[in-house]
Structures are given as C-alpha cells and as structure tokens.
XYZ file of C-alpha atoms in Angstrom:
145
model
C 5.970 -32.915 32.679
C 3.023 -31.173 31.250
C 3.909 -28.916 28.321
C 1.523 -25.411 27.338
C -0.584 -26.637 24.648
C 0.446 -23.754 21.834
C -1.735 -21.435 20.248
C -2.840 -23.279 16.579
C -2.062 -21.093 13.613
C -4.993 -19.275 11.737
C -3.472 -19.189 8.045
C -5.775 -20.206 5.906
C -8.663 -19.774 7.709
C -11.180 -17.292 8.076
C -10.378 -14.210 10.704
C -11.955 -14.778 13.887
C -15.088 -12.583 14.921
C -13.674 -9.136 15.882
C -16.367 -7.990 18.783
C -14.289 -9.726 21.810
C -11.634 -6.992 20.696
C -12.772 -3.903 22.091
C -12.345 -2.358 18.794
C -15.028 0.831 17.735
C -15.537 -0.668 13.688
C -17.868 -1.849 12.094
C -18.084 -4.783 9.035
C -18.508 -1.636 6.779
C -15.094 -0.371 7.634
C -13.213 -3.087 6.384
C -15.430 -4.685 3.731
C -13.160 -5.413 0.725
C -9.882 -4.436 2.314
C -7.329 -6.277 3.884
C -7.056 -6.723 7.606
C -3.848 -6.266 9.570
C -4.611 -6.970 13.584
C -1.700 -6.328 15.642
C -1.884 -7.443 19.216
C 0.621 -5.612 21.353
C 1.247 -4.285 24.969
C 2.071 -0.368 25.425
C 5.023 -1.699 27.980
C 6.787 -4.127 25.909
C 9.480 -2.164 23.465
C 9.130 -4.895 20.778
C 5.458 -4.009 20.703
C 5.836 -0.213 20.858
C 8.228 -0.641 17.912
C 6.151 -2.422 15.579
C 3.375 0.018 16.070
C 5.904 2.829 15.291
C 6.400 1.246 12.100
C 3.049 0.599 11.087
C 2.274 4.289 12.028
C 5.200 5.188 10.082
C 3.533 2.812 6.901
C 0.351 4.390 7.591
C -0.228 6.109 4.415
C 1.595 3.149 1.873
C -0.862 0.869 3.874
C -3.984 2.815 3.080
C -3.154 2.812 -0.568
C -2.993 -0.967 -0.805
C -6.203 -1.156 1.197
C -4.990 -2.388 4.300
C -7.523 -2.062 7.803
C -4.834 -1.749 10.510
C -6.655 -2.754 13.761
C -4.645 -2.481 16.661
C -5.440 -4.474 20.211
C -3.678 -4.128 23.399
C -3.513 -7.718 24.498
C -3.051 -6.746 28.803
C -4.937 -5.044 31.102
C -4.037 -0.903 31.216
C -5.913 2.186 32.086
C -7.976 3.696 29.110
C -6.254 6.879 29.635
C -2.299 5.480 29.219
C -3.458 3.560 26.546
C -4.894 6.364 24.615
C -1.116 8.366 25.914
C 0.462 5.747 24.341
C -1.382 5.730 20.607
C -1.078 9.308 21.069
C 2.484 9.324 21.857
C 3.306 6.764 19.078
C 0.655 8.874 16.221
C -1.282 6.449 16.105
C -4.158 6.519 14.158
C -5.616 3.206 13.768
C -8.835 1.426 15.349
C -7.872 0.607 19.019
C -9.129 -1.818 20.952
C -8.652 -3.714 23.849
C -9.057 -7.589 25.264
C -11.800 -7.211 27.659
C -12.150 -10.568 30.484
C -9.255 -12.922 30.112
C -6.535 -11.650 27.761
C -4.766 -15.118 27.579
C -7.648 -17.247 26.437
C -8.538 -14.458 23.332
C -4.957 -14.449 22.876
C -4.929 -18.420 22.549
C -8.120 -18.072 20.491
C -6.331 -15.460 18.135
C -3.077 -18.038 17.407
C -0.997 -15.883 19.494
C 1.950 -16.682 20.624
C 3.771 -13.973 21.690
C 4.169 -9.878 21.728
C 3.919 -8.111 19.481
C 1.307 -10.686 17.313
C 0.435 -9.444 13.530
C -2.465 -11.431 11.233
C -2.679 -10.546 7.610
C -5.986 -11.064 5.977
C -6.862 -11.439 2.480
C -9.648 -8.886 0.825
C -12.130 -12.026 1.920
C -10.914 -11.641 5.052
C -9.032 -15.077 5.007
C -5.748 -15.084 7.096
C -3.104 -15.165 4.588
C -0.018 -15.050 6.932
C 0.160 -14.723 11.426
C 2.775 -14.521 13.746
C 5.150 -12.628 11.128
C 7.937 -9.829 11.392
C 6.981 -6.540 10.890
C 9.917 -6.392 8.331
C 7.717 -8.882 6.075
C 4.731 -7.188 5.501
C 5.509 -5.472 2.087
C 6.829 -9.361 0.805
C 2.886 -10.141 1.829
C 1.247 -7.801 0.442
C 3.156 -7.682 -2.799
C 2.168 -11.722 -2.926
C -1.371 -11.466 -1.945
C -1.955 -10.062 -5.738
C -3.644 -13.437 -6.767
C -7.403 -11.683 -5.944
C-alpha cells in the first residue's frame, strides 16, 4: 500500500519565502530578529492553546527579539478568525494559507496542528515541529550569534 510521503524537515535551512502566508509584514519587520511561525487552526484546542501561551510569552518574547508570525493553516471566515485572535489577545502578525492549505503546509515541513519553526537572527530554521514547552530551551541555546 501506498504510504503519505511526509513533510521533510526545514532545520537547518533557510525559512521559506513568507508571501504565500497571508501575513501583512514586511522584510523590515523582522530583519535581525528571530522568527517564530506558528501554523494553527482556530478549531483545534491544541492549536488554540499554544497560541494562548505564546500570547501569554508575548512580552519575554519581544525582549529576546523574537517575530511571532501566526498562520491559520484551514480555510475560515476573516471575521471568526479575527474573533478568535481577539478572543485569545492576540497580538501578533496574522495570516492565512490562501489556495491549497495542504500543499503550503507540506512545503512548510508540517506535519501536524499546531506547527512552530524557530529561526535564527539570519533567518535560518534552528528547530520545527517542537512543543511549545521547549521554546525557552531554544532560545536560551541559539546564543552562539
């Protein structure tokens, strides 16, 4: 039987170009800084929860220099999905997979709900497909810049 070829991981290679993303930045916004993308969907708890805890990180995260860009990675109404970020506090860069959200998903290394990539200030993906719980272990490694 044929198996689902799985997403390939993107550590240690540059992050993908951001403008299939839906996501209102420009380079300028996150030149020098460390990019977090979390792909998640506003009706999957897991996802919800992780962007509770970012929004609840918020501030630590801007003090190390961290871009948190988030992307809802299914199809939703532009209204409930600006409910939900509402709802949650978010206040992050929001986007949204426009066309097929499986093959940017695939594209991305995803592999599931919620999805987090970690960049490096050179925007060089340093860790993907992590817990929310081991984000402050990356950052405090990713000192070697």
């Amino acid at each position: 039987p044929l198996t689902p070829q799985q997403a390939a991981s993107l550590t240690g290679k540059p992050l993908p170009a951001l403008d299939c993303l839906g996501l209102n930045i420009t380079p300028e916004d996150i030149a020098g800084k460390r990019v977090l993308v979390c792909f998640w969907d506003s009706k999957q708890r897991p996802s919800r929860h992780v962007l509770q805890q970012l929004v609840d990180q918020a501030g630590l995260l801007t003090k190390q220099d961290v871009s948190v860009l988030t992307v809802h990675a299914t199809q939703a109404e532009q209204e409930a999905l600006k409910r939900s970020l509402a709802e949650l506090g978010a206040s992050f860069p929001a986007g949204q997979i426009a066309g097929k959200p499986s093959k940017t998903l695939y594209a991305w290394g995803a592999r599931g709900l919620p999805w987090l990539i970690l960049t490096d200030k050179a925007h060089n993906v340093i860790a993907d497909g992590f817990k929310i719980g081991q984000l402050g272990n990356l950052l405090d490694s990713d000192t070697a810049e």
